[in-house]
Coordinates of C-alpha atoms in Angstrom, one line a residue:
Chain A
M1 CA -25.9 -11.9 -15.9
A2 CA -23.1 -10.5 -13.8
I3 CA -20.1 -10.9 -16.0
Q4 CA -19.8 -11.4 -19.8
V5 CA -16.4 -11.8 -21.5
N6 CA -16.0 -12.0 -25.3
Q7 CA -12.9 -12.8 -27.2
L8 CA -10.7 -11.3 -24.5
T9 CA -7.0 -11.2 -25.4
K10 CA -4.1 -9.7 -23.5
K11 CA -0.7 -9.4 -25.1
F12 CA 2.4 -8.2 -23.2
R13 CA 5.6 -7.0 -24.9
I14 CA 8.4 -8.7 -23.1
F15 CA 12.0 -7.5 -23.2
K16 CA 14.2 -10.4 -24.2
R17 CA 17.9 -10.8 -23.5
E18 CA 20.5 -13.4 -23.4
A19 CA 22.2 -14.4 -20.1
G20 CA 25.6 -13.1 -19.1
L21 CA 27.5 -9.9 -19.6
Q22 CA 27.7 -10.1 -23.3
G23 CA 24.0 -10.6 -23.5
A24 CA 23.5 -7.6 -21.2
L25 CA 25.7 -5.4 -23.4
R26 CA 24.1 -6.6 -26.6
S27 CA 20.6 -5.9 -25.3
F28 CA 21.7 -2.5 -23.9
L29 CA 22.7 -1.5 -27.4
H30 CA 19.9 -3.3 -29.3
R31 CA 16.8 -4.1 -27.4
Q32 CA 14.8 -7.1 -28.5
Y33 CA 11.2 -7.6 -27.6
E34 CA 8.8 -10.5 -28.1
D35 CA 5.1 -10.7 -27.7
F36 CA 3.7 -12.8 -25.0
Y37 CA 0.0 -13.7 -25.0
A38 CA -1.1 -14.0 -21.4
L39 CA -4.7 -14.6 -22.6
R40 CA -6.1 -15.5 -26.0
D41 CA -9.7 -15.3 -27.1
I42 CA -11.3 -16.0 -23.7
N43 CA -15.1 -16.3 -23.6
L44 CA -16.9 -16.5 -20.3
E45 CA -20.3 -15.9 -18.8
I46 CA -20.9 -15.7 -15.1
Q47 CA -24.3 -15.5 -13.5
S48 CA -25.1 -13.3 -10.5
G49 CA -24.5 -15.1 -7.2
E50 CA -22.3 -17.8 -8.8
V51 CA -19.0 -19.0 -7.4
L52 CA -16.6 -19.7 -10.2
G53 CA -13.2 -21.3 -9.7
I54 CA -10.5 -20.2 -12.1
L55 CA -7.8 -22.9 -12.4
G56 CA -4.5 -23.1 -14.2
E57 CA -0.8 -23.7 -13.5
N58 CA 1.5 -20.8 -12.6
G59 CA 1.6 -18.4 -15.5
A60 CA -1.5 -19.8 -17.2
G61 CA -3.2 -16.4 -17.1
K62 CA -5.5 -16.6 -14.1
T63 CA -4.3 -13.4 -12.4
T64 CA -4.2 -11.5 -15.8
L65 CA -7.9 -12.5 -16.3
I66 CA -8.8 -11.3 -12.8
K67 CA -7.0 -8.0 -13.3
L68 CA -8.8 -7.4 -16.6
L69 CA -12.1 -8.1 -15.0
V70 CA -11.5 -5.6 -12.3
G71 CA -10.1 -3.0 -14.7
L72 CA -6.5 -2.9 -13.6
L73 CA -5.4 -3.9 -17.0
H74 CA -6.5 -2.8 -20.5
P75 CA -7.0 -5.7 -22.9
T76 CA -5.3 -5.9 -26.3
S77 CA -8.6 -6.9 -27.7
G78 CA -12.0 -8.2 -26.7
R79 CA -14.9 -7.1 -24.6
V80 CA -15.8 -7.4 -20.9
L81 CA -19.1 -6.2 -19.5
I82 CA -19.8 -6.4 -15.8
D83 CA -23.3 -5.3 -14.8
G84 CA -23.2 -3.1 -17.9
F85 CA -19.8 -1.5 -17.1
T86 CA -16.5 -1.9 -19.0
P87 CA -14.1 -2.5 -16.2
W88 CA -11.1 -0.5 -17.5
E89 CA -13.2 2.6 -17.8
R90 CA -13.1 2.5 -14.0
K91 CA -16.4 4.3 -13.4
N92 CA -17.0 5.0 -9.7
D93 CA -20.3 3.1 -9.8
F94 CA -18.5 0.1 -11.1
L95 CA -15.7 0.3 -8.5
R96 CA -18.3 0.6 -5.7
N97 CA -19.7 -2.8 -6.6
I98 CA -16.6 -4.8 -7.1
S99 CA -13.7 -5.8 -4.8
I100 CA -10.6 -7.9 -4.9
V101 CA -8.5 -9.7 -2.3
M102 CA -5.1 -10.7 -3.3
G103 CA -3.3 -13.3 -1.2
Q104 CA 0.1 -11.8 -1.9
K105 CA -0.7 -8.1 -1.7
N106 CA -1.9 -5.9 1.1
Q107 CA -4.3 -3.0 1.0
L108 CA -4.1 -2.4 4.7
W109 CA -1.6 0.0 6.1
W110 CA 1.2 -1.9 7.8
D111 CA 2.0 0.4 10.7
I112 CA -1.5 1.2 12.0
P113 CA -4.3 -1.0 13.2
A114 CA -6.7 -2.4 10.6
A115 CA -9.6 -0.5 12.3
E116 CA -8.0 2.7 11.0
S117 CA -7.8 1.4 7.4
F118 CA -11.4 0.4 7.7
L119 CA -12.4 3.9 8.7
L120 CA -10.5 5.2 5.7
N121 CA -12.3 2.8 3.4
Q122 CA -15.6 4.0 4.9
K123 CA -14.8 7.5 3.8
I124 CA -13.5 6.4 0.4
Y125 CA -16.6 4.3 -0.4
G126 CA -18.9 6.9 1.3
I127 CA -20.5 4.3 3.6
E128 CA -23.1 5.6 6.1
D129 CA -22.0 5.3 9.7
K130 CA -24.9 2.9 10.6
Q131 CA -24.3 0.6 7.7
F132 CA -20.5 0.7 8.3
R133 CA -20.8 -0.3 11.9
K134 CA -23.3 -3.1 11.1
T135 CA -21.2 -4.6 8.3
L136 CA -18.0 -4.3 10.3
D137 CA -19.5 -6.0 13.4
E138 CA -21.0 -8.7 11.2
L139 CA -17.8 -9.5 9.4
V140 CA -15.7 -9.3 12.5
D141 CA -18.0 -11.7 14.2
L142 CA -18.1 -14.1 11.3
L143 CA -14.3 -14.1 11.0
D144 CA -13.8 -14.1 14.8
I145 CA -11.2 -11.4 14.8
S146 CA -12.6 -8.7 17.1
S147 CA -9.7 -8.9 19.6
K148 CA -7.2 -7.9 16.9
L149 CA -9.0 -4.9 15.4
N150 CA -6.8 -2.4 17.2
T151 CA -3.5 -4.2 16.8
Q152 CA -1.1 -2.9 14.2
V153 CA -1.3 -4.9 11.0
R154 CA 2.4 -5.7 11.2
R155 CA 1.9 -7.5 14.4
L156 CA -0.8 -9.8 13.1
S157 CA -0.3 -13.4 11.9
L158 CA -0.7 -14.2 8.2
G159 CA -4.1 -15.7 8.9
E160 CA -5.3 -12.7 10.9
R161 CA -4.0 -10.4 8.3
M162 CA -5.9 -12.2 5.5
K163 CA -9.1 -11.9 7.6
M164 CA -8.6 -8.2 7.9
E165 CA -7.9 -7.9 4.2
I166 CA -11.2 -9.7 3.5
I167 CA -13.0 -7.3 5.8
A168 CA -11.5 -4.3 4.1
A169 CA -12.6 -5.8 0.7
L170 CA -16.2 -6.4 1.9
L171 CA -17.0 -3.4 4.0
H172 CA -18.8 -1.7 1.1
R173 CA -20.8 -4.8 0.3
P174 CA -19.7 -5.3 -3.3
K175 CA -21.8 -7.4 -5.6
I176 CA -18.8 -9.1 -7.2
V177 CA -15.7 -10.2 -5.3
L178 CA -12.5 -11.6 -6.8
L179 CA -10.4 -13.7 -4.5
D180 CA -6.9 -14.3 -5.9
E181 CA -5.3 -17.1 -3.8
P182 CA -6.8 -15.9 -0.5
T183 CA -5.6 -18.9 1.4
I184 CA -2.0 -18.9 0.1
G185 CA 0.5 -19.7 2.9
L186 CA -2.2 -20.2 5.5
D187 CA -2.3 -23.2 7.9
V188 CA -5.1 -25.7 7.3
V189 CA -7.2 -24.3 10.1
S190 CA -7.1 -20.8 8.8
Q191 CA -7.7 -22.1 5.2
S192 CA -10.7 -23.9 6.4
K193 CA -12.1 -20.8 8.3
I194 CA -11.6 -18.6 5.2
R195 CA -13.4 -21.2 3.1
D196 CA -16.3 -21.5 5.5
F197 CA -16.6 -17.8 5.6
V198 CA -16.6 -17.4 1.8
K199 CA -19.2 -20.1 1.4
F200 CA -21.4 -18.5 4.1
Y201 CA -21.0 -15.0 2.7
N202 CA -21.9 -16.1 -0.8
E203 CA -25.0 -17.9 0.4
K204 CA -26.1 -15.0 2.6
R205 CA -25.4 -12.1 0.4
G206 CA -25.7 -13.7 -3.0
T207 CA -22.4 -12.1 -4.0
T208 CA -20.8 -13.3 -7.2
I209 CA -17.4 -14.7 -6.3
L210 CA -14.4 -15.6 -8.6
L211 CA -11.8 -17.6 -6.9
T212 CA -8.3 -18.6 -7.9
S213 CA -6.4 -21.0 -5.7
H214 CA -3.7 -23.6 -6.0
Y215 CA -5.4 -25.4 -3.1
M216 CA -7.9 -27.7 -4.8
T217 CA -9.7 -28.3 -1.5
D218 CA -10.7 -24.5 -1.7
I219 CA -12.1 -25.1 -5.1
Q220 CA -13.8 -28.3 -4.2
A221 CA -15.4 -26.8 -1.2
L222 CA -16.6 -23.6 -2.9
C223 CA -17.0 -24.0 -6.6
K224 CA -19.4 -26.1 -8.5
R225 CA -18.1 -24.7 -11.8
V226 CA -14.5 -24.1 -12.8
F227 CA -12.9 -22.3 -15.7
V228 CA -9.5 -23.8 -16.6
I229 CA -6.9 -21.7 -18.4
H230 CA -3.9 -23.3 -20.0
K231 CA -1.2 -21.3 -21.6
G232 CA -3.6 -18.3 -21.9
R233 CA -6.4 -20.3 -23.5
A234 CA -9.7 -21.5 -22.1
L235 CA -9.4 -25.3 -21.7
Y236 CA -12.4 -26.3 -19.7
D237 CA -15.5 -24.5 -18.5
G238 CA -17.9 -26.6 -16.5
N239 CA -18.7 -28.7 -13.5
F240 CA -15.7 -29.4 -11.2
D241 CA -16.8 -32.9 -10.2
I242 CA -17.2 -33.9 -13.8
L243 CA -13.6 -32.7 -14.5
V244 CA -12.3 -34.6 -11.5
N245 CA -14.1 -37.7 -12.5
R246 CA -12.8 -37.4 -16.1
V247 CA -9.2 -37.1 -14.9
N248 CA -9.5 -39.8 -12.3
P249 CA -12.7 -41.9 -12.4
S250 CA -11.3 -44.3 -9.8
K251 CA -12.3 -44.7 -6.2
K252 CA -10.3 -46.4 -3.5
L253 CA -11.7 -49.6 -1.9
T254 CA -10.5 -51.0 1.3
F255 CA -12.0 -54.4 2.1
E256 CA -11.3 -56.3 5.3
F257 CA -11.8 -60.1 5.2
P258 CA -13.0 -61.7 8.4
E259 CA -10.0 -64.1 8.2
H260 CA -7.0 -64.4 5.9
P261 CA -8.3 -65.3 2.4
S262 CA -7.2 -68.5 0.8
A263 CA -4.4 -68.6 -1.8
A264 CA -6.9 -69.6 -4.4
T265 CA -9.2 -66.7 -3.7
I266 CA -6.3 -64.3 -3.8
Q267 CA -5.1 -65.7 -7.1
K268 CA -8.6 -65.5 -8.6
L269 CA -9.0 -61.9 -7.6
E270 CA -5.6 -60.8 -8.7
N271 CA -6.1 -62.4 -12.1
N272 CA -9.2 -60.3 -12.7
F273 CA -8.5 -57.0 -11.0
A274 CA -5.6 -54.6 -10.2
L275 CA -5.5 -54.9 -6.4
R276 CA -3.4 -55.6 -3.4
I277 CA -4.0 -58.0 -0.6
E278 CA -1.9 -57.8 2.6
D279 CA -2.9 -59.9 5.5
R280 CA -6.7 -59.6 5.7
F281 CA -6.9 -56.3 3.9
L282 CA -7.6 -55.8 0.2
T283 CA -7.1 -52.4 -1.4
A284 CA -7.9 -51.4 -4.9
Q285 CA -8.1 -48.2 -6.9
L286 CA -10.5 -48.7 -9.8
P287 CA -13.1 -47.0 -11.9
D288 CA -16.7 -47.3 -10.8
A289 CA -17.7 -50.1 -13.2
E290 CA -14.8 -52.4 -12.3
L291 CA -15.2 -51.5 -8.6
N292 CA -18.9 -52.6 -8.7
E293 CA -17.9 -55.9 -10.3
L294 CA -15.2 -56.5 -7.7
L295 CA -17.5 -55.7 -4.9
V296 CA -20.1 -58.2 -6.2
Q297 CA -17.4 -60.9 -6.3
L298 CA -16.1 -60.1 -2.9
F299 CA -19.5 -60.1 -1.3
N300 CA -20.2 -63.5 -2.9
L301 CA -17.0 -64.8 -1.5
H302 CA -17.1 -63.3 2.0
K303 CA -19.0 -61.2 4.3
P304 CA -16.6 -58.3 5.0
K305 CA -15.5 -57.5 8.5
S306 CA -15.4 -53.9 7.3
F307 CA -15.0 -52.0 4.1
S308 CA -14.7 -48.4 2.9
L309 CA -15.0 -46.6 -0.4
E310 CA -13.1 -43.3 -0.7
E311 CA -12.9 -40.6 -3.4
L312 CA -9.2 -40.0 -4.4
P313 CA -7.6 -36.8 -2.9
V314 CA -8.6 -34.0 -5.3
E315 CA -5.1 -32.5 -4.9
E316 CA -3.6 -35.6 -6.4
T317 CA -6.1 -35.8 -9.2
M318 CA -5.6 -32.2 -10.2
K319 CA -1.9 -32.7 -10.1
A320 CA -2.3 -35.4 -12.7
F321 CA -4.5 -33.1 -14.7
F322 CA -2.1 -30.2 -14.7
A323 CA 0.8 -32.5 -15.8
D324 CA -1.0 -32.8 -19.1
P325 CA -4.3 -30.9 -19.1
E326 CA -4.9 -31.3 -22.9
K327 CA -5.1 -35.0 -22.4
F328 CA -8.3 -34.8 -20.4
V329 CA -10.4 -32.2 -22.2
Chain B
M1 CA -14.5 19.0 -4.8
V2 CA -16.2 18.8 -1.4
R3 CA -15.9 15.0 -1.5
N4 CA -12.2 15.3 -2.3
L5 CA -11.7 17.7 0.6
K6 CA -13.4 15.3 2.9
L7 CA -11.3 12.5 1.6
F8 CA -8.2 14.6 2.0
W9 CA -9.1 15.2 5.6
A10 CA -9.5 11.4 6.0
F11 CA -6.1 10.8 4.5
F12 CA -4.7 13.4 6.9
S13 CA -6.2 11.9 10.0
N14 CA -5.1 8.4 8.9
S15 CA -1.5 9.7 8.2
L16 CA -1.4 11.5 11.5
T17 CA -2.4 8.3 13.3
R18 CA 0.5 6.6 11.6
D19 CA 3.0 9.4 12.3
M20 CA 2.0 9.4 16.0
E21 CA 3.0 5.7 16.1
F22 CA 6.6 6.8 15.5
K23 CA 7.4 9.6 17.9
A24 CA 11.1 9.6 17.2
N25 CA 10.5 10.0 13.5
F26 CA 8.1 12.9 14.1
I27 CA 10.5 14.9 16.2
G28 CA 13.5 13.7 14.1
M29 CA 12.0 15.1 10.9
L30 CA 11.6 18.6 12.5
F31 CA 15.2 18.5 13.4
V32 CA 16.3 17.4 9.9
D33 CA 14.3 20.2 8.4
S34 CA 15.9 22.8 10.7
V35 CA 19.4 21.6 9.7
Y36 CA 18.4 21.6 6.0
Y37 CA 17.0 25.2 6.2
G38 CA 20.0 26.3 8.3
S39 CA 22.5 25.1 5.7
H40 CA 20.7 27.1 3.0
F41 CA 20.8 30.3 5.1
L42 CA 24.4 29.7 5.8
F43 CA 25.2 29.2 2.1
F44 CA 23.6 32.6 1.2
S45 CA 25.2 34.3 4.3
V46 CA 28.6 33.3 2.9
I47 CA 27.7 34.7 -0.5
F48 CA 26.5 38.0 1.0
N49 CA 29.8 38.4 2.8
Y50 CA 31.3 39.1 -0.6
V51 CA 28.4 40.8 -2.5
D52 CA 25.8 43.4 -1.5
S53 CA 23.0 42.0 -3.7
L54 CA 22.1 39.4 -6.3
L55 CA 20.9 41.9 -9.0
E56 CA 17.7 43.3 -7.5
F57 CA 17.6 40.8 -4.6
T58 CA 19.2 42.3 -1.5
K59 CA 20.3 40.2 1.5
D60 CA 16.9 40.9 3.1
D61 CA 15.1 39.9 -0.1
V62 CA 17.0 36.7 -0.2
T63 CA 16.2 36.0 3.4
L64 CA 12.5 36.3 2.6
F65 CA 12.9 34.3 -0.6
L66 CA 14.5 31.5 1.4
I67 CA 11.7 31.4 3.9
I68 CA 9.2 31.3 1.1
T69 CA 11.2 28.6 -0.6
F70 CA 11.2 26.5 2.5
M71 CA 7.5 27.1 3.0
M72 CA 7.0 25.8 -0.5
D73 CA 9.2 22.8 0.1
T74 CA 7.4 22.1 3.4
V75 CA 3.9 22.4 2.0
Y76 CA 5.1 20.0 -0.7
M77 CA 6.5 17.6 1.9
L78 CA 3.2 17.9 3.7
L79 CA 0.9 17.2 0.8
I80 CA 2.7 15.4 -2.0
A81 CA 6.3 14.4 -1.6
E82 CA 5.7 11.0 0.1
N83 CA 3.1 10.1 -2.5
L84 CA 5.2 10.8 -5.5
G85 CA 8.2 9.3 -3.8
K86 CA 6.3 6.0 -3.7
L87 CA 4.7 6.3 -7.1
N88 CA 7.5 4.9 -9.1
R89 CA 7.8 1.7 -7.0
M90 CA 4.0 1.4 -6.9
I91 CA 3.9 1.3 -10.7
V92 CA 6.8 -1.1 -11.0
K93 CA 5.7 -3.5 -8.2
G94 CA 2.0 -3.4 -9.1
D95 CA 1.0 -1.7 -5.8
L96 CA -1.1 0.7 -7.8
D97 CA -3.7 -2.0 -8.0
F98 CA -5.5 -1.0 -4.8
V99 CA -5.4 2.7 -5.8
L100 CA -7.1 1.9 -9.1
M101 CA -9.7 -0.3 -7.4
K102 CA -11.1 2.6 -5.3
P103 CA -14.0 4.8 -6.4
V104 CA -11.9 7.9 -6.2
N105 CA -10.1 9.8 -8.9
S106 CA -6.9 7.7 -9.1
Q107 CA -4.6 10.7 -9.7
F108 CA -6.0 12.4 -6.7
F109 CA -5.6 9.3 -4.6
S110 CA -2.0 8.6 -5.8
S111 CA -1.1 12.3 -5.2
F112 CA -2.6 12.9 -1.8
R113 CA -3.0 9.5 0.0
Y114 CA 0.0 10.0 2.4
V115 CA 0.3 13.2 4.3
N116 CA 3.5 14.0 6.2
S117 CA 1.7 15.5 9.2
Y118 CA 4.9 16.6 11.0
A119 CA 5.3 19.2 8.3
V120 CA 2.3 21.2 9.7
V121 CA 4.6 22.2 12.6
S122 CA 7.3 23.4 10.2
I123 CA 4.8 25.3 8.2
I124 CA 3.5 27.1 11.3
M125 CA 7.0 27.9 12.3
L126 CA 8.0 29.2 8.9
S127 CA 4.9 31.3 8.5
G128 CA 5.7 32.9 11.9
L129 CA 9.3 33.4 10.8
L130 CA 8.2 35.1 7.5
G131 CA 6.0 37.5 9.4
Y132 CA 8.7 38.2 12.0
A133 CA 11.5 38.7 9.4
N134 CA 9.2 41.0 7.4
H135 CA 8.5 43.0 10.6
L136 CA 12.2 43.2 11.5
M137 CA 12.9 44.6 8.0
G138 CA 10.3 47.3 8.6
R139 CA 8.2 46.2 5.7
A140 CA 4.4 46.7 5.8
I141 CA 2.2 43.7 5.0
L142 CA -0.4 44.7 2.4
L143 CA -3.5 42.6 2.1
Q144 CA -3.3 42.9 -1.7
N145 CA 0.3 41.5 -1.7
V146 CA -0.7 38.7 0.6
L147 CA -3.6 37.7 -1.6
F148 CA -1.6 37.7 -4.8
F149 CA 1.2 36.0 -3.0
G150 CA -1.2 33.2 -1.9
Y151 CA -2.4 32.8 -5.5
S152 CA 1.2 32.7 -6.9
F153 CA 2.3 30.3 -4.1
M154 CA -0.5 27.9 -5.0
L155 CA 0.5 28.1 -8.7
G156 CA 4.1 27.5 -7.8
L157 CA 3.0 24.4 -5.8
C158 CA 1.1 23.1 -8.8
I159 CA 4.1 23.5 -11.0
F160 CA 6.4 21.8 -8.5
Y161 CA 3.8 18.9 -8.3
S162 CA 3.4 18.7 -12.1
V163 CA 7.1 18.4 -12.8
D164 CA 7.6 15.8 -10.0
F165 CA 4.5 13.9 -11.1
I166 CA 5.5 13.7 -14.7
I167 CA 9.0 12.4 -13.8
A168 CA 7.6 9.8 -11.4
S169 CA 5.1 8.6 -14.0
L170 CA 7.8 7.9 -16.5
A171 CA 7.9 4.5 -14.8
F172 CA 4.9 3.5 -16.8
W173 CA 7.1 3.7 -19.9
F174 CA 10.5 2.8 -18.6
R175 CA 9.4 0.1 -16.1
D176 CA 12.0 0.5 -13.5
F177 CA 12.8 4.2 -13.4
S178 CA 14.3 4.2 -9.9
M179 CA 16.4 7.3 -10.6
S180 CA 13.2 9.4 -10.9
G181 CA 13.5 10.7 -7.3
W182 CA 17.1 11.8 -7.8
F183 CA 16.2 13.3 -11.2
S184 CA 13.4 15.3 -9.6
H185 CA 15.5 16.4 -6.7
E186 CA 18.2 17.8 -9.1
I187 CA 15.6 19.7 -11.1
M188 CA 14.0 21.1 -8.0
K189 CA 17.3 22.5 -6.9
F190 CA 16.8 25.2 -9.5
S191 CA 13.8 26.5 -7.6
M192 CA 15.9 26.9 -4.4
R193 CA 17.9 29.8 -5.8
P194 CA 16.6 33.3 -6.6
D195 CA 15.9 33.6 -10.3
T196 CA 18.2 36.6 -10.6
I197 CA 21.2 34.3 -10.6
Y198 CA 20.2 32.7 -13.9
S199 CA 20.6 34.3 -17.3
G200 CA 20.3 33.7 -21.0
F201 CA 19.0 30.4 -22.3
L202 CA 18.9 28.8 -18.8
R203 CA 16.8 31.6 -17.5
K204 CA 14.3 31.3 -20.4
T205 CA 14.2 27.5 -19.9
L206 CA 13.5 27.9 -16.2
F207 CA 10.6 30.2 -16.9
T208 CA 9.0 28.0 -19.5
I209 CA 10.0 24.4 -20.3
I210 CA 11.4 23.5 -16.9
P211 CA 9.6 26.2 -15.0
M212 CA 11.5 26.0 -11.7
A213 CA 11.9 29.8 -11.5
L214 CA 8.1 30.0 -11.3
V215 CA 8.0 27.8 -8.2
S216 CA 9.4 30.0 -5.5
S217 CA 11.0 33.0 -7.1
V218 CA 7.8 34.5 -8.5
P219 CA 5.8 34.1 -5.3
A220 CA 8.8 35.6 -3.4
R221 CA 8.9 38.5 -5.9
I222 CA 5.2 39.2 -5.4
F223 CA 5.6 39.0 -1.6
I224 CA 8.6 41.4 -1.7
Y225 CA 7.8 43.8 -4.5
G226 CA 4.0 43.4 -4.9
P227 CA 2.0 41.9 -7.7
D228 CA 3.5 41.9 -11.2
I229 CA 0.9 41.0 -13.9
R230 CA 3.5 39.7 -16.3
Y231 CA 4.8 37.1 -13.9
L232 CA 1.4 36.2 -12.7
L233 CA 0.1 35.7 -16.2
L234 CA 3.1 33.6 -17.2
Q235 CA 2.8 31.5 -14.0
T236 CA -0.9 31.0 -14.7
I237 CA -0.4 29.9 -18.3
V238 CA 2.5 27.6 -17.5
T239 CA 0.5 26.0 -14.6
I240 CA -2.5 25.3 -16.8
C241 CA -0.3 23.7 -19.4
F242 CA 1.5 21.6 -16.9
L243 CA -1.6 20.4 -15.2
I244 CA -3.1 19.4 -18.5
A245 CA 0.2 17.6 -19.3
V246 CA 0.0 15.7 -16.0
R247 CA -3.5 14.6 -16.7
I248 CA -2.5 13.3 -20.2
V249 CA 0.6 11.6 -18.9
W250 CA -1.5 9.9 -16.1
I251 CA -4.3 8.7 -18.4
R252 CA -1.8 7.4 -21.0
G253 CA 0.4 5.8 -18.3
L254 CA -2.6 4.0 -16.8
A255 CA -3.4 2.5 -20.2
R256 CA 0.2 1.0 -20.2
Y257 CA 0.0 -0.1 -16.6
E258 CA 0.9 -3.8 -16.4
S259 CA 0.4 -4.3 -12.7
A260 CA 2.7 -7.2 -11.7
S261 CA 2.2 -10.9 -11.5
S262 CA 0.9 -12.3 -8.2

């Protein structure tokens, strides 16, 4: 097992003050603090080579969990074991096998080309020249970024910069990689390239990957299993498709009649199902069982000119989920 | 140790690459340093228009003291200043994350990651100036004095570093401690004057609790008058105490580190 988390809790002490000058004066003289639980009693097991999506609204505790797993934060209580190491002890052998990419923070030096920062990482991680060259060439090829290696980081586009950040994080071939919103702010093409790369890299190297993203297409493409955090507590740990299906079991049917259906047919269908008919097109958004029944009736009535069945957009489904997550689990 | 030296060389090369990107900055900093040093020389020249000596420090002694002080300042600029200058913001903004993720001693990494390579030129110039001034004053350079001076200079640098590091690390406790740079700078000013101008309680404080007199004055005394076992012993003890304090502050500070939300 790559990662084992038991009863992990992280509490922050937050300075509290009222708004306005009076509040500022009062708090200057008498500070008031309150405890804020970013995470409470989290239990989690992750197998080697698994890709786990960590989901939650803003402030749910995703980043706190990631930072505890890489040892940036000390927990208030609980235990984390990653390949036998306690992360916050920050042993060099542990740090050599783990890496993090944060979509909103850079590790590359702004004013110099990324290639210079890679050389520095080579020295920091003590990577042999031959292995360094091989890994760098491979990553640069996969991410198709060789032409930008010697361009100052500040002159790169956001997508190019993220590719360089990913290279910097993977040069030492870590066994575990934590990706905290790696596609944030990227255009759809760049998002897709990063997703393809992560998928390929996980399959090729067997790297354990933990991913947080607000883009559900990232999660759908990469993670079979998701771990949902809500207000600091674990809410769901399991298959992503099952969760999506639980939130919205419907599919969208578009059925094209060969000619305009009769008023009686429309009336009959509308009486039995929630659907819409415009001209020759029938559209309905229904759960599987109802949809099957509707299809049987439709095929009995008419041979379709065309028809399609679509899954509902996962972004929309998860938006509905996060509006009231407790309702679905 | 060998690994850290290799790493330091990598930091230096990386920083030199960066500094070479900005030619104007590189040359500009040399100019700023010259003006800064010149103003200090001028300040003491004015004083020596009215007095013959500052207790046992003659005008020649003060000249040597100033060159040694500037050397200390420049070596500090070369190795440490930029790092500790950034440390406060790194703690507050959570930029320490990438330092802590590296398989390197985090204190070493935060203290030596950025090297102000331009300062190498200033150090060479100041070393030449020290030798030349010494020669003009007709003083012999004894190997023994040079060796003890080197040792004392290194301890002075460690004390300078320790005080600055502890102040910068207070951000772990006070969150936004943006006045740390200014606070350090004001304390460091005590090291820029010969210790002979201080007396009483202030003098005792500057040799112990806030040991700024041990930063430049003691190395200068050893260079000018030769090794003095009392000063060397005191400097060694204070350095050890402060380096231990730095380590404790760093470890306790890291346990309080909250990073920052994404």
